[in-house]
CSV table of C-alpha atoms in Angstrom, one decimal:
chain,number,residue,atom,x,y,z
A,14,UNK,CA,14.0,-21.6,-3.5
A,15,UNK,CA,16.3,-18.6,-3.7
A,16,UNK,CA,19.7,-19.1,-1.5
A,17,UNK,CA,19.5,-15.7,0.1
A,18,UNK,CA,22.0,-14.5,2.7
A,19,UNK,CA,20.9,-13.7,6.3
A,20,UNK,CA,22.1,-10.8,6.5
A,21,UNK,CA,20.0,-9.9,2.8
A,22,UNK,CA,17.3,-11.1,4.6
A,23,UNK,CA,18.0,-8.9,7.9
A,24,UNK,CA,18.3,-5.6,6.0
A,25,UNK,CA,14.8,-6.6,3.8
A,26,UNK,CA,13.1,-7.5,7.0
A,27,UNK,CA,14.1,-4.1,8.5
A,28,UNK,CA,13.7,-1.9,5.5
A,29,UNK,CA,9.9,-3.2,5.6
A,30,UNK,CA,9.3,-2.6,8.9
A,31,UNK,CA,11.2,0.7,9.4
A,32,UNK,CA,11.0,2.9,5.7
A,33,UNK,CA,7.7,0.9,4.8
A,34,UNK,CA,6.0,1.3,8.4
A,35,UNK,CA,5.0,-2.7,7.7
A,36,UNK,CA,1.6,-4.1,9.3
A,37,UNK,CA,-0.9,-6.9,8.8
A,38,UNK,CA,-4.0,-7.9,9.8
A,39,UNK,CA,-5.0,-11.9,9.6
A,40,UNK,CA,-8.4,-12.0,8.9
A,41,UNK,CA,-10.7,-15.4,9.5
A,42,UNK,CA,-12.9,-16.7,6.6
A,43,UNK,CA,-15.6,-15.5,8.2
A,44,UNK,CA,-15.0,-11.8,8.6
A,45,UNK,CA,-13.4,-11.8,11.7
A,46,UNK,CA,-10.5,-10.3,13.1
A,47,UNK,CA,-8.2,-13.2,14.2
A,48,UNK,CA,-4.8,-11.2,14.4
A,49,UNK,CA,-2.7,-8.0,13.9
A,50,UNK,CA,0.5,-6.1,14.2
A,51,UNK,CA,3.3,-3.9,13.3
A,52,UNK,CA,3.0,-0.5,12.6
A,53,UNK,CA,-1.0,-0.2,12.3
A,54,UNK,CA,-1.1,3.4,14.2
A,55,UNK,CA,0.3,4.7,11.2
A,56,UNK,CA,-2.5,3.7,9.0
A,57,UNK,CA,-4.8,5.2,11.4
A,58,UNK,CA,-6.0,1.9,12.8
A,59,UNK,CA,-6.5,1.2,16.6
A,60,UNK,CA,-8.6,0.0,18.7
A,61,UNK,CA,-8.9,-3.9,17.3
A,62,UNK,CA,-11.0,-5.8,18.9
A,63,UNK,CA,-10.2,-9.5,18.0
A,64,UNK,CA,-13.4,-11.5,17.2
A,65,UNK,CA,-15.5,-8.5,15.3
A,66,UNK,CA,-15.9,-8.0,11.9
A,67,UNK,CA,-13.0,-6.6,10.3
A,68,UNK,CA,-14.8,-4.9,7.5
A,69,UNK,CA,-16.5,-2.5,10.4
A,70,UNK,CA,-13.0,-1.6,12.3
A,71,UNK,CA,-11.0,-1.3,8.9
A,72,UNK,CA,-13.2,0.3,6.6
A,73,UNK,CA,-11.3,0.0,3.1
A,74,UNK,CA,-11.4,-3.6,3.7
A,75,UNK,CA,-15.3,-3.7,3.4
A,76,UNK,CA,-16.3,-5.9,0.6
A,77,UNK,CA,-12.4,-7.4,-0.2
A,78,UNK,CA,-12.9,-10.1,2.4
A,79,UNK,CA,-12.8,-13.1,2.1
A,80,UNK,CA,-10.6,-13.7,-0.7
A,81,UNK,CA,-11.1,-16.7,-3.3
A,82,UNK,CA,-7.5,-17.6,-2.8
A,83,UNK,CA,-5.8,-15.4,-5.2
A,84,UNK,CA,-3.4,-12.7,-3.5
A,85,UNK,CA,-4.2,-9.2,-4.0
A,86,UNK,CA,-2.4,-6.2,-4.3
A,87,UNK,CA,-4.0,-2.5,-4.2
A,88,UNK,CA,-1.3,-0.4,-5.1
A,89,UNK,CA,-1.0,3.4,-3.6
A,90,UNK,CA,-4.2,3.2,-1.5
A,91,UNK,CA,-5.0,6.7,0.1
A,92,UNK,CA,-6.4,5.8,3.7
A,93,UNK,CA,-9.3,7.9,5.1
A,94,UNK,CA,-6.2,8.8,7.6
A,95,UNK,CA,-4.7,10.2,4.3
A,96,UNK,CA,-1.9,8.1,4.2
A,97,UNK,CA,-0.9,6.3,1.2
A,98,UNK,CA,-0.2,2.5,1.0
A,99,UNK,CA,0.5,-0.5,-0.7
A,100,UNK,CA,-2.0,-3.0,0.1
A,101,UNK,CA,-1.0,-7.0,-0.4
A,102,UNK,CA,-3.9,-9.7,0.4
A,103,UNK,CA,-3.7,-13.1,0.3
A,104,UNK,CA,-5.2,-16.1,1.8
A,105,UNK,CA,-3.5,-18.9,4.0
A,106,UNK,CA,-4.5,-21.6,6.4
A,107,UNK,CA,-5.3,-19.4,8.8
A,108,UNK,CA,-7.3,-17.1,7.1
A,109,UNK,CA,-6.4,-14.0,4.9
A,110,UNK,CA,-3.7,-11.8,5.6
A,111,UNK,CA,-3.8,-8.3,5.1
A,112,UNK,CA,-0.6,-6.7,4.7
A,113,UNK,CA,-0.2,-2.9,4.6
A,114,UNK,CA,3.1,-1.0,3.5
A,115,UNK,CA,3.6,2.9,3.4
A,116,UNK,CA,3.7,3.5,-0.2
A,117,UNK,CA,4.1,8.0,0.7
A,118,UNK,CA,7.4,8.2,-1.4
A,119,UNK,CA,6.1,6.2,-4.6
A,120,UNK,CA,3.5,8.3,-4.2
A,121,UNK,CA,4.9,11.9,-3.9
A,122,UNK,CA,8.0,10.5,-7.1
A,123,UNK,CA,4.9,9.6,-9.1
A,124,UNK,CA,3.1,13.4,-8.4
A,125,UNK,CA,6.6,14.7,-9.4
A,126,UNK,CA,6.7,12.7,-12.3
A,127,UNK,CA,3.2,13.7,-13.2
A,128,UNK,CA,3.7,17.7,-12.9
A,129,UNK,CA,6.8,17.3,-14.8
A,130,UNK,CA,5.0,15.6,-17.9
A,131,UNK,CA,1.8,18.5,-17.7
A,132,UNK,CA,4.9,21.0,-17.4
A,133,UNK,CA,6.2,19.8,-20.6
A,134,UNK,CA,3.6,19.6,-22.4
A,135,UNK,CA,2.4,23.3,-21.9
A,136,UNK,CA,6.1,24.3,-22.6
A,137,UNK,CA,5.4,22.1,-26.0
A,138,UNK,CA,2.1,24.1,-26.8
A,139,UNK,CA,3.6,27.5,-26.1
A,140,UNK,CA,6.2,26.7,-28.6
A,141,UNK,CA,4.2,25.5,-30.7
A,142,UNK,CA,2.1,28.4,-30.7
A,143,UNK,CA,5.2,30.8,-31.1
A,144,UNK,CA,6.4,28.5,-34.4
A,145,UNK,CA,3.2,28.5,-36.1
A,146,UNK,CA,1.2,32.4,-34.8
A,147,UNK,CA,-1.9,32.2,-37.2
């Protein structure tokens, strides 16, 4: 294992739960909602009720559950809440853990990114077009 300092650790642990708006859900084998925390109201999720099936109170985590133990990640997830998020599953003792991690800034650096390359390429063409007028 990694000899990490605490205070590495400290700044990690709060990066995650204050930039990254860090929650989780642990979810039993059998569909049910065992446990959850963290930031969840930013993901649009409330109102848990432990003991009910987390497919009907979460509904991007219909069909995902339960896992065959190998972790899961569904990167840049748009929420019906239209919020985007990094989505890390994987499976435990207790059950499966569903952690959820604001991905907004990946996001909006990868849009940029994105309009950047289309805006290149239509400079490209227009020049093109003005080397080579038929």
């Amino acid at each position: 294992m990694l000899n990490i300092p605490p205070p590495v650790i400290d700044y990690i642990l709060n990066y995650l739960l204050e930039a990254r708006s860090l929650a989780y859900l642990l979810v039993k084998k059998d569909g049910t909602l065992l446990a959850w925390g963290g930031n969840l109201a930013v993901y649009g999720i409330t109102n848990l009720c432990q003991g009910r099936s987390v497919g009907e109170q979460v509904c991007f985590l219909e069909g995902l559950l339960p896992l065959d133990d190998i972790p899961l990640f569904l990167p840049l997830i748009k929420t019906e809440y239209n919020v985007c998020t990094d989505v890390h599953i994987f499976p435990s003792y207790e059950g499966d853990w569903v952690l959820l991690l604001d991905s907004t800034w990946d996001e909006n650096q990868l849009s940029l990114i994105q309009q950047n390359t289309n805006d290149f390429s239509l400079i490209k063409e227009k020049l093109t077009k003005i080397q080579n007028p038929k």
